[in-house]
CSV table of C-alpha atoms in Angstrom, one decimal:
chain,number,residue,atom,x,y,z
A,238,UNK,CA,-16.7,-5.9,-14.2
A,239,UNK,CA,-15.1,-2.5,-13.6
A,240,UNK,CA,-13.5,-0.1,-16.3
A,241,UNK,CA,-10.5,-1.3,-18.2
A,242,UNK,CA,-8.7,1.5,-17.1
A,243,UNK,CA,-9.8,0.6,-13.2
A,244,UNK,CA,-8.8,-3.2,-13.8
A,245,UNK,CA,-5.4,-1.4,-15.3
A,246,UNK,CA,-4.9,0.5,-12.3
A,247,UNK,CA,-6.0,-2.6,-9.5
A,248,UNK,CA,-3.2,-4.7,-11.7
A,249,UNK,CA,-0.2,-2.3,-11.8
A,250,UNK,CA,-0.8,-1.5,-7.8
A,251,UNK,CA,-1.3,-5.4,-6.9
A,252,UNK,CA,2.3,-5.8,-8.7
A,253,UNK,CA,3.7,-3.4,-5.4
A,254,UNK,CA,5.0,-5.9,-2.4
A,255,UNK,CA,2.7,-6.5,0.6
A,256,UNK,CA,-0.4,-5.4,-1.7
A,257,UNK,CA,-2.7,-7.8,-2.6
A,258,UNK,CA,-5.8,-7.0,-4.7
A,259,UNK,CA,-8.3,-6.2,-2.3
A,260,UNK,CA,-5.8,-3.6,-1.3
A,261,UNK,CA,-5.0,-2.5,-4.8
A,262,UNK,CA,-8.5,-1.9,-5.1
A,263,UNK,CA,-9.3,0.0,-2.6
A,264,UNK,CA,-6.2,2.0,-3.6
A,265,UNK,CA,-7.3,2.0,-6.9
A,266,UNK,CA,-10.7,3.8,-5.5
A,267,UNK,CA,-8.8,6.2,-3.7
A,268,UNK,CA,-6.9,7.6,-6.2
A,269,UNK,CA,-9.8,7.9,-8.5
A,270,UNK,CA,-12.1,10.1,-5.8
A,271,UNK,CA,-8.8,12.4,-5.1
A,272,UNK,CA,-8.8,15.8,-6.9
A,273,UNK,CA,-7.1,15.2,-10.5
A,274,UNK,CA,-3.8,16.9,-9.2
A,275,UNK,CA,-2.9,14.8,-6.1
A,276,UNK,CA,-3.3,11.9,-8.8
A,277,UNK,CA,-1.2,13.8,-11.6
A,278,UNK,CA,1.6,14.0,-8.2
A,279,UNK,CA,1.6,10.5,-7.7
A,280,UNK,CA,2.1,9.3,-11.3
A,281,UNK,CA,4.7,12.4,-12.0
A,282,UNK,CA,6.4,11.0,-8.0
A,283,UNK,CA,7.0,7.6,-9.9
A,284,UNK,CA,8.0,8.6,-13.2
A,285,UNK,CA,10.2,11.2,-11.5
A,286,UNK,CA,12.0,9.0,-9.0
A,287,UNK,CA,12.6,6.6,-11.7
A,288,UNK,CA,14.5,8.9,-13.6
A,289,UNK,CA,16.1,11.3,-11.2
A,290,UNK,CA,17.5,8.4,-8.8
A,291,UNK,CA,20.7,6.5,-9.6
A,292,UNK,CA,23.2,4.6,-7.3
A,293,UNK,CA,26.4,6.7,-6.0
A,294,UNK,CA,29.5,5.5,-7.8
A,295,UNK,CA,31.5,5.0,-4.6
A,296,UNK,CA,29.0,3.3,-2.1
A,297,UNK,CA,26.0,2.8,-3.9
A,298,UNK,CA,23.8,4.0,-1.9
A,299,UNK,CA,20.9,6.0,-3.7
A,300,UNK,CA,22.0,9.4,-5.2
A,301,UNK,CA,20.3,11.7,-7.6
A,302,UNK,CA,21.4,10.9,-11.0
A,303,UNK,CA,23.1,14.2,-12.0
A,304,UNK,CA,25.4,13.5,-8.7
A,305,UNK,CA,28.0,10.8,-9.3
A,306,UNK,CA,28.3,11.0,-5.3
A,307,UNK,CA,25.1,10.8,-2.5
A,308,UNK,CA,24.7,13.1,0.0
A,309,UNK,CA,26.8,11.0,2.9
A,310,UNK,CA,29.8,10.5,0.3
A,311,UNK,CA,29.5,14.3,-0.5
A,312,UNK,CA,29.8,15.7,2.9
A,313,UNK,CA,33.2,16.6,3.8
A,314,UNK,CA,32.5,16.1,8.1
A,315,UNK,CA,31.8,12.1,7.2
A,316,UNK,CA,34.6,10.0,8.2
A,317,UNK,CA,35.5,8.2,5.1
A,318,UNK,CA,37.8,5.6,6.9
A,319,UNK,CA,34.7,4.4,8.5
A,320,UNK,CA,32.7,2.3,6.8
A,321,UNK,CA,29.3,0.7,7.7
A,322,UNK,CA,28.6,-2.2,5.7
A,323,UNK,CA,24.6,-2.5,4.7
A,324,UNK,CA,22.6,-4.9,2.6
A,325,UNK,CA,20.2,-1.8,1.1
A,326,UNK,CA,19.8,1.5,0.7
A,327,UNK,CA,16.6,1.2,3.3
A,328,UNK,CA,19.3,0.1,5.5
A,329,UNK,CA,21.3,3.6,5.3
A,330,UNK,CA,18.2,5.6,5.4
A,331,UNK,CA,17.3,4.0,8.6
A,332,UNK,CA,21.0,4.7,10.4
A,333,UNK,CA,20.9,8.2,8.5
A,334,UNK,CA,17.3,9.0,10.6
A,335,UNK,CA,18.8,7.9,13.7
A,336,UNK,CA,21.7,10.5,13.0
A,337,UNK,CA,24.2,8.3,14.6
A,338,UNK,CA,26.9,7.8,11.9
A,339,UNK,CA,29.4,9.6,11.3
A,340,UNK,CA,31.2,7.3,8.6
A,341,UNK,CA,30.3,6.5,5.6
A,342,UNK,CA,28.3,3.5,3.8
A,343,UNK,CA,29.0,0.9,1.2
A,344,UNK,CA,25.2,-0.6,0.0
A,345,UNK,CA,26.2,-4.2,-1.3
A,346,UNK,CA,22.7,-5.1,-3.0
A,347,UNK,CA,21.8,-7.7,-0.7
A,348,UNK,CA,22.6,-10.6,1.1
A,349,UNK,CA,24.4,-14.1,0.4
A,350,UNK,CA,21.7,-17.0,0.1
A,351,UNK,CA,22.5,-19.1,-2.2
A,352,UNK,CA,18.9,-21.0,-2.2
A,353,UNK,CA,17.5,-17.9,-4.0
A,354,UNK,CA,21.1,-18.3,-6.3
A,355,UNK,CA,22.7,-15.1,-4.2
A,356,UNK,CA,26.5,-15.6,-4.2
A,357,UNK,CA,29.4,-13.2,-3.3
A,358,UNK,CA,29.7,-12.2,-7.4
A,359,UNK,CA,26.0,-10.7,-7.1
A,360,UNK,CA,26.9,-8.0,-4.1
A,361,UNK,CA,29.2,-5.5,-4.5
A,362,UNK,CA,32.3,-7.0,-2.2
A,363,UNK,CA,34.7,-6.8,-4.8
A,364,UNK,CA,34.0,-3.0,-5.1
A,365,UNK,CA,34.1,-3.1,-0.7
A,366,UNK,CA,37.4,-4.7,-0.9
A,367,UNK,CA,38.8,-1.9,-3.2
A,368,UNK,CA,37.6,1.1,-1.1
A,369,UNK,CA,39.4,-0.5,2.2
A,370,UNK,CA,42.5,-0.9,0.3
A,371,UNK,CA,43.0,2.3,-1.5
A,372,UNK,CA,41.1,4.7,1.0
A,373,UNK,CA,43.2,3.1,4.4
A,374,UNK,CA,39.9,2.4,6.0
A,375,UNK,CA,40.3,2.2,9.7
A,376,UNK,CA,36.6,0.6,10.6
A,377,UNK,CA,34.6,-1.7,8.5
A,378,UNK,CA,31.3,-1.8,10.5
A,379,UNK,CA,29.4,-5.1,9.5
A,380,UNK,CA,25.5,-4.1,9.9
A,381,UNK,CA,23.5,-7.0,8.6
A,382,UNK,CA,19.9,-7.9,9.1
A,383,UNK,CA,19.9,-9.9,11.7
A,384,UNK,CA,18.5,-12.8,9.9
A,385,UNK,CA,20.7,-16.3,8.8
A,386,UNK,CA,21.6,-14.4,5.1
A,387,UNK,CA,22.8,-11.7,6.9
A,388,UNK,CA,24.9,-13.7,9.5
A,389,UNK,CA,26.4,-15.6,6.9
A,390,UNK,CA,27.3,-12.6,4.6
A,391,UNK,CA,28.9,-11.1,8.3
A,392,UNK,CA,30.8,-13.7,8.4
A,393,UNK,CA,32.4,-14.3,4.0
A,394,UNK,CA,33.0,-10.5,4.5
A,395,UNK,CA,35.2,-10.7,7.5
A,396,UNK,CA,36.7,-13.7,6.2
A,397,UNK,CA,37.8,-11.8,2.8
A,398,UNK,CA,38.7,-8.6,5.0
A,399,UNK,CA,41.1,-10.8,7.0
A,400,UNK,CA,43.2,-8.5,8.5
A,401,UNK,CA,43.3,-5.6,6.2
A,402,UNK,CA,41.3,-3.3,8.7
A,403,UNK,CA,39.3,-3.4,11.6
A,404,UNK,CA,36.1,-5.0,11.7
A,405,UNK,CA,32.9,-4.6,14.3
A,406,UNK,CA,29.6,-5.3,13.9
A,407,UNK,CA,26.2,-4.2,15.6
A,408,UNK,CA,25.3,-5.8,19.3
A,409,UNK,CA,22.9,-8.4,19.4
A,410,UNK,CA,20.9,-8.0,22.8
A,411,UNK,CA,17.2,-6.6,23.7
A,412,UNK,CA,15.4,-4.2,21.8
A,413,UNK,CA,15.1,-0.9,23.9
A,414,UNK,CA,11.8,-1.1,25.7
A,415,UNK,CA,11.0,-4.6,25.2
A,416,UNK,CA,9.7,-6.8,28.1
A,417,UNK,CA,12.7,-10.0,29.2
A,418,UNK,CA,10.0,-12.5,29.9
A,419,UNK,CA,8.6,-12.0,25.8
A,420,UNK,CA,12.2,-12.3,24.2
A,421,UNK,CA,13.0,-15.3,22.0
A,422,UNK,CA,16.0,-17.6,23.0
A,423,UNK,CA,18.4,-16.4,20.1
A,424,UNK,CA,17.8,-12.9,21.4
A,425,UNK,CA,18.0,-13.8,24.7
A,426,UNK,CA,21.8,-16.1,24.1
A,427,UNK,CA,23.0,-12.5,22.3
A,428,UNK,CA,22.3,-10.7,25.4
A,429,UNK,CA,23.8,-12.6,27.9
A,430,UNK,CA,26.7,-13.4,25.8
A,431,UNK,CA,27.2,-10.3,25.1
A,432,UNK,CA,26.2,-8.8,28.5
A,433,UNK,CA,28.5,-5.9,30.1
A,434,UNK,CA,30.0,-4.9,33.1
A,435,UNK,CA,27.8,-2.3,35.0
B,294,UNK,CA,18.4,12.1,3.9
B,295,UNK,CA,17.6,10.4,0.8
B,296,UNK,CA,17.5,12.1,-2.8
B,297,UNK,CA,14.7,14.7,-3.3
B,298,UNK,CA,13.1,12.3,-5.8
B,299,UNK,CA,12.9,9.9,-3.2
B,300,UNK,CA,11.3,12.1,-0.6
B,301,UNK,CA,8.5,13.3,-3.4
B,302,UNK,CA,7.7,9.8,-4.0
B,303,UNK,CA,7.3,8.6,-0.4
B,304,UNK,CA,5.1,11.3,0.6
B,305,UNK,CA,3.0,11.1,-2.4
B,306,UNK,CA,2.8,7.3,-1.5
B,307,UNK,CA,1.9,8.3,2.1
B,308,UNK,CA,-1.2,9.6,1.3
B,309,UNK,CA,-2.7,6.5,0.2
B,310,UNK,CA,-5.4,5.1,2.8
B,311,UNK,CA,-3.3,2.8,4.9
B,312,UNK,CA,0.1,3.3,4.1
B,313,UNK,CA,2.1,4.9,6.5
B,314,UNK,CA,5.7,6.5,5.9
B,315,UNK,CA,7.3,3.2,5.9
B,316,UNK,CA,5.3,1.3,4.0
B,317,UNK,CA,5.4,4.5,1.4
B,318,UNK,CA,9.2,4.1,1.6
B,319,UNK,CA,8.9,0.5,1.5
B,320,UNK,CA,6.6,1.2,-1.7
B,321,UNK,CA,9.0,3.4,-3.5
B,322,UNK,CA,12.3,1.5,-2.6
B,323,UNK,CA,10.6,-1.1,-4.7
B,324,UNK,CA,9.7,1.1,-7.3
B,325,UNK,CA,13.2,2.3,-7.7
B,326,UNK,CA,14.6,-1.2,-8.4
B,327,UNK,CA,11.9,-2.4,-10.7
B,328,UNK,CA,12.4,-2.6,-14.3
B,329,UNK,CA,11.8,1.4,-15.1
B,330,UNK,CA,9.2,-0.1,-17.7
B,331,UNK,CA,7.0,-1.4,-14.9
B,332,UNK,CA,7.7,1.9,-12.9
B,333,UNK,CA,6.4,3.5,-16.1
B,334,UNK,CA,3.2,1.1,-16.5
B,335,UNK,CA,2.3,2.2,-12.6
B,336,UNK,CA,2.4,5.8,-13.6
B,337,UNK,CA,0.3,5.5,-16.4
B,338,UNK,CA,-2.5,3.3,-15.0
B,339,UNK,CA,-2.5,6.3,-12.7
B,340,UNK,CA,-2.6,8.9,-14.9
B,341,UNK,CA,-5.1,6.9,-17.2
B,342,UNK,CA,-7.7,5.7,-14.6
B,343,UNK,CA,-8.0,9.4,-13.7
B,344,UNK,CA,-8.5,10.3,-17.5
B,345,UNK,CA,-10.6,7.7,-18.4
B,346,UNK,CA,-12.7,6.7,-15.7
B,347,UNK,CA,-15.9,9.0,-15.2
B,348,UNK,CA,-19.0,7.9,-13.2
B,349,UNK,CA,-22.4,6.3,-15.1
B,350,UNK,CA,-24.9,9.7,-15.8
B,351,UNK,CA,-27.8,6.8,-14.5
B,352,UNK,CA,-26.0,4.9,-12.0
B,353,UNK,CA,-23.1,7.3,-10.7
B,354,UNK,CA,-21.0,3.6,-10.9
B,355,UNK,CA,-17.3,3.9,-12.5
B,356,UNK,CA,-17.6,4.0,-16.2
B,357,UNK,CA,-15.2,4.9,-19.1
B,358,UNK,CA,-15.2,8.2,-19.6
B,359,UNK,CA,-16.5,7.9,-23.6
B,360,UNK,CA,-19.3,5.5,-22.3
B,361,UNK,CA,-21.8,7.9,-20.7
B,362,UNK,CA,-23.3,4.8,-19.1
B,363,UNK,CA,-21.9,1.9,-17.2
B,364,UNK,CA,-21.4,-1.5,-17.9
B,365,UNK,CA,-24.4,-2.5,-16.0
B,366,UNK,CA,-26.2,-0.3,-17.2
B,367,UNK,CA,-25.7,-1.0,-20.6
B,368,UNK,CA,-26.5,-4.5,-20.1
B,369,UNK,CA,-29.9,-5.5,-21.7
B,370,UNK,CA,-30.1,-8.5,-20.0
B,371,UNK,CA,-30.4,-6.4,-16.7
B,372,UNK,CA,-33.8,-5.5,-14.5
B,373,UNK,CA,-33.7,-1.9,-14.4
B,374,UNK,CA,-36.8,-1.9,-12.3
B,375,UNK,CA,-35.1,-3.6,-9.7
B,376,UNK,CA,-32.0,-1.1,-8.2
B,377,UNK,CA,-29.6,-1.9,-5.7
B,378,UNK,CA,-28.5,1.0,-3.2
B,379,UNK,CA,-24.9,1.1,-2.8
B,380,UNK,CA,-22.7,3.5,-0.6
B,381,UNK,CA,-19.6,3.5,-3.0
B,382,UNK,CA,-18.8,2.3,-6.6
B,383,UNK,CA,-16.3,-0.7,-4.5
B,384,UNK,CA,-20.0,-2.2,-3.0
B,385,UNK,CA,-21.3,-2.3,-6.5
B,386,UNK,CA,-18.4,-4.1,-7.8
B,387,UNK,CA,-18.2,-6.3,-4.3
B,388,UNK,CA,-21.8,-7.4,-5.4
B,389,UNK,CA,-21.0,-7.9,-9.8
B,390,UNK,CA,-18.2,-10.4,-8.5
B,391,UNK,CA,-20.4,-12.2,-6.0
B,392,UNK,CA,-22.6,-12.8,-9.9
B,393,UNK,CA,-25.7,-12.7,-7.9
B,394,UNK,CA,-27.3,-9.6,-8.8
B,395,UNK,CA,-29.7,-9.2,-11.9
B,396,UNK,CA,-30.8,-5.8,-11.2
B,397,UNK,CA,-28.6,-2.6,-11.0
B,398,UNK,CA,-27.0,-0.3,-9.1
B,399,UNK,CA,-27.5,3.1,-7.8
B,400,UNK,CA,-24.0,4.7,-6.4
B,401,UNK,CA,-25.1,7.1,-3.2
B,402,UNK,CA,-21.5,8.2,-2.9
B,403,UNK,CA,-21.7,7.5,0.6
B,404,UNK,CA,-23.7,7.8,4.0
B,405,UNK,CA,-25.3,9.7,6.1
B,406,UNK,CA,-22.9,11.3,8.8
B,407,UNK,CA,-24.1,14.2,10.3
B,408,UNK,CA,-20.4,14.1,12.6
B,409,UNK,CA,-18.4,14.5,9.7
B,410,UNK,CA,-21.2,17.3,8.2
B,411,UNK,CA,-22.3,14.6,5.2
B,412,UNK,CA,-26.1,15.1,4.9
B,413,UNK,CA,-28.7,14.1,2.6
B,414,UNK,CA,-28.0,16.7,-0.1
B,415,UNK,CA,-24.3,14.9,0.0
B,416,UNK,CA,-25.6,11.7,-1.2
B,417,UNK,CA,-27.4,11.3,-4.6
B,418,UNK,CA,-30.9,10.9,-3.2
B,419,UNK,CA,-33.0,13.0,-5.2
B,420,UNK,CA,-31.5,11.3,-7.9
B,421,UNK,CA,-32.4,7.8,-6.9
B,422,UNK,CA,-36.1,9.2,-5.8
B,423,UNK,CA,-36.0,10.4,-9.4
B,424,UNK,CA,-35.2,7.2,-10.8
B,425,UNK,CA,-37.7,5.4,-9.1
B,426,UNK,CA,-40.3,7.3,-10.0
B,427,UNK,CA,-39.6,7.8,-13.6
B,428,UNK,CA,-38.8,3.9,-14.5
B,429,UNK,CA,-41.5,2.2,-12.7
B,430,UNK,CA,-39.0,0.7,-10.1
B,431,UNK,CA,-40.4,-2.4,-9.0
B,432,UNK,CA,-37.9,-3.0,-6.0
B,433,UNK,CA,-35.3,-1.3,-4.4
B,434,UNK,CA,-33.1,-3.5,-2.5
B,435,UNK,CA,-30.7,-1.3,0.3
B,436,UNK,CA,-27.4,-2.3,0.2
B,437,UNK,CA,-25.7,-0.7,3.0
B,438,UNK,CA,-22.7,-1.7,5.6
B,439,UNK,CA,-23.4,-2.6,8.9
B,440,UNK,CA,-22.6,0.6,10.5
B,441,UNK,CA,-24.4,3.2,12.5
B,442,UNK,CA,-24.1,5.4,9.3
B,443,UNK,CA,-25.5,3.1,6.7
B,444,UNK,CA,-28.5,2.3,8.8
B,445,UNK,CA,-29.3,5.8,9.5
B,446,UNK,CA,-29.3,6.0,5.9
B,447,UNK,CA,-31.4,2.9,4.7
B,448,UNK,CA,-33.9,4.3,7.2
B,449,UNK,CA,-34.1,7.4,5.9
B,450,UNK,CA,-34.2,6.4,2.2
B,451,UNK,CA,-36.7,4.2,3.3
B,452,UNK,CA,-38.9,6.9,4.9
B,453,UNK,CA,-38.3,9.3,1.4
B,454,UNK,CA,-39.5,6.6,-1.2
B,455,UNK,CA,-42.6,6.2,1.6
B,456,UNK,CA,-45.1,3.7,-0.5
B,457,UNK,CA,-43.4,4.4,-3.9
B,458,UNK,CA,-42.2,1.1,-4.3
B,459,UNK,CA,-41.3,-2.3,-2.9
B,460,UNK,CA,-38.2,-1.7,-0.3
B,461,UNK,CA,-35.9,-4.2,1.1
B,462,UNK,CA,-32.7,-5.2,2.7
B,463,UNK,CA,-30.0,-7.2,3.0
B,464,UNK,CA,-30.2,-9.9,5.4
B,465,UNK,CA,-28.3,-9.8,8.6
B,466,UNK,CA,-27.0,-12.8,10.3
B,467,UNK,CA,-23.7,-15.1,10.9
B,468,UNK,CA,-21.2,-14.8,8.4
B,469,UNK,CA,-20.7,-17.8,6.5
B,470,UNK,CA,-18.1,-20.3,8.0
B,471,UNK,CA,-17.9,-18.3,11.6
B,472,UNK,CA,-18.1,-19.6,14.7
B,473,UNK,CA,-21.1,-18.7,16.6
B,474,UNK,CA,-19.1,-18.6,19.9
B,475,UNK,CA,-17.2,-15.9,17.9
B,476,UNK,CA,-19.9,-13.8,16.8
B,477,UNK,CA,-20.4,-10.3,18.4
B,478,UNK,CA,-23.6,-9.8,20.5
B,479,UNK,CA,-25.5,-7.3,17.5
B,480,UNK,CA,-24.5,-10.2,14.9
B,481,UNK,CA,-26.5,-12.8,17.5
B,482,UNK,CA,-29.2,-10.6,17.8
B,483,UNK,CA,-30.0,-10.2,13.9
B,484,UNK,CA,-29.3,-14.0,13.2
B,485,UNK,CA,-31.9,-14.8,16.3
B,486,UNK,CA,-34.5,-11.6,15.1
B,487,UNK,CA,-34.2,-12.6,11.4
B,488,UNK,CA,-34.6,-16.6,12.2
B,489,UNK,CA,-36.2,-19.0,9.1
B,490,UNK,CA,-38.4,-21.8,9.7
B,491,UNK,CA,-36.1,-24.7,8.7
């Protein structure tokens, strides 16, 4: 039907999660009708992140690849006997945003489930487990999706933490502006089982 | 936050129709852990469908840059004195999947819109006008969407080719498989005004 190059373009972009090919099209489109340098940007973005990004060799968190260490692991004000356990690096950026930690993270690649054939060797608890012994963490903070992989990964790593350090993890209760009366059940058990005093 | 490489990436992301900051940080998240050989294969499909796409010197529909016309257009087998009216190069494709059409196309590059300053000198009028006057156009079929802005259009293109040639439109009607209960008041009027003896 279309050019090659345009059917090229519509298959690389369908490859991207959560777009399908109508999308990809109309993507596809889009990127051809933009001026030849906002195009050039995108192509060099991808390329360029590709290249430039690596993992940080403590936490493994996302770090530019000429820095062994990421930003968090850099900076001398983070706590580094706090640690907040997350599953991926989108987890971090989204506690960085909220500018509410003041530890530091450990990125374990995932979550346990072993129906997709995820088991404790393919995260990075092993490498966990070593920072808490040789750093005398304080806090392990456990925060998991709140989904049954992430429960379940929650609960191996506090097992194999025993009682080397402390561990929390995030409340379970209402989402801030959400209405009582739209709430699920499971939400609604966390919040009354975990319900303070006023 | 993030690395700098990151940043780049989402925000080029971001200015794709529809994708908002997180789905652009969804996006390039998912970039980063691809195989970098796939990462490499989305930037080039860029980079390529800018370089070798250009638009048919007949038509104005997406055709390989070395091909001064487009596949259609090439096409012996086609009617070129039958020419479909399209807003943008996506309807022409929409109608080559749909198989249905044995004429070609003629790419406006979009609709009237006097809000958003897009007159008739905007579209590629004069060169449909041209067209039809200079290959004995037997039909012209206008192809627009439903809007406010594509009938303003099909009614004016109407008015320019005057007696020229034969025009017409696309049916409008119920969708197929929709619920008439469903259908919008406008949709109810067309399918009523534009009723076929049985």
């Amino acid at each position: 039907m279309g050019p090659q190059a345009l059917e090229d373009l519509v298959t690389a972009l369908a490859r991207l999660p959560g777009i399908g090919r109508k999308t990809a099209q109309r993507l596809a489109l889009f990127v051809l009708k933009s001026p030849p340098g906002e195009a050039s940007a995108l192509a060099e973005a991808i390329q360029g992140a590709r290249e430039r990004i690596g993992h940080c060799t403590l936490c493994y968190n996302l770090t530019e690849s000429d820095q062994p260490l990421c930003r968090v692991c850099r900076d001398e004000g983070r706590d580094r006997q706090v640690i907040c356990v997350v599953e991926e690096a989108s987890d971090a950026l989204a506690l960085e945003r909220s500018d509410l930690m003041r530890g530091t993270y450990h990125v374990l690649g995932g979550a346990l489930s072993p129906l997709d054939g995820i088991g404790p060797d393919d995260l990075r608890i092993t490498e966990l487990l070593e920072r808490v012994r040789r750093d005398g963490v304080r806090e392990v903070i456990l925060a998991h999706n709140a989904s049954a992989e992430g429960e379940a990964t929650a609960e191996y790593i506090h097992q194999r933490l025993d009682s080397m350090t402390r561990v929390t993890r995030l409340a379970r209760g209402l989402p801030a502006g959400s209405d009582l009366d739209l709430a699920d059940r499971t939400t609604l058990a966390h919040a009354l089982q975990g319900r303070t005093t006023f």
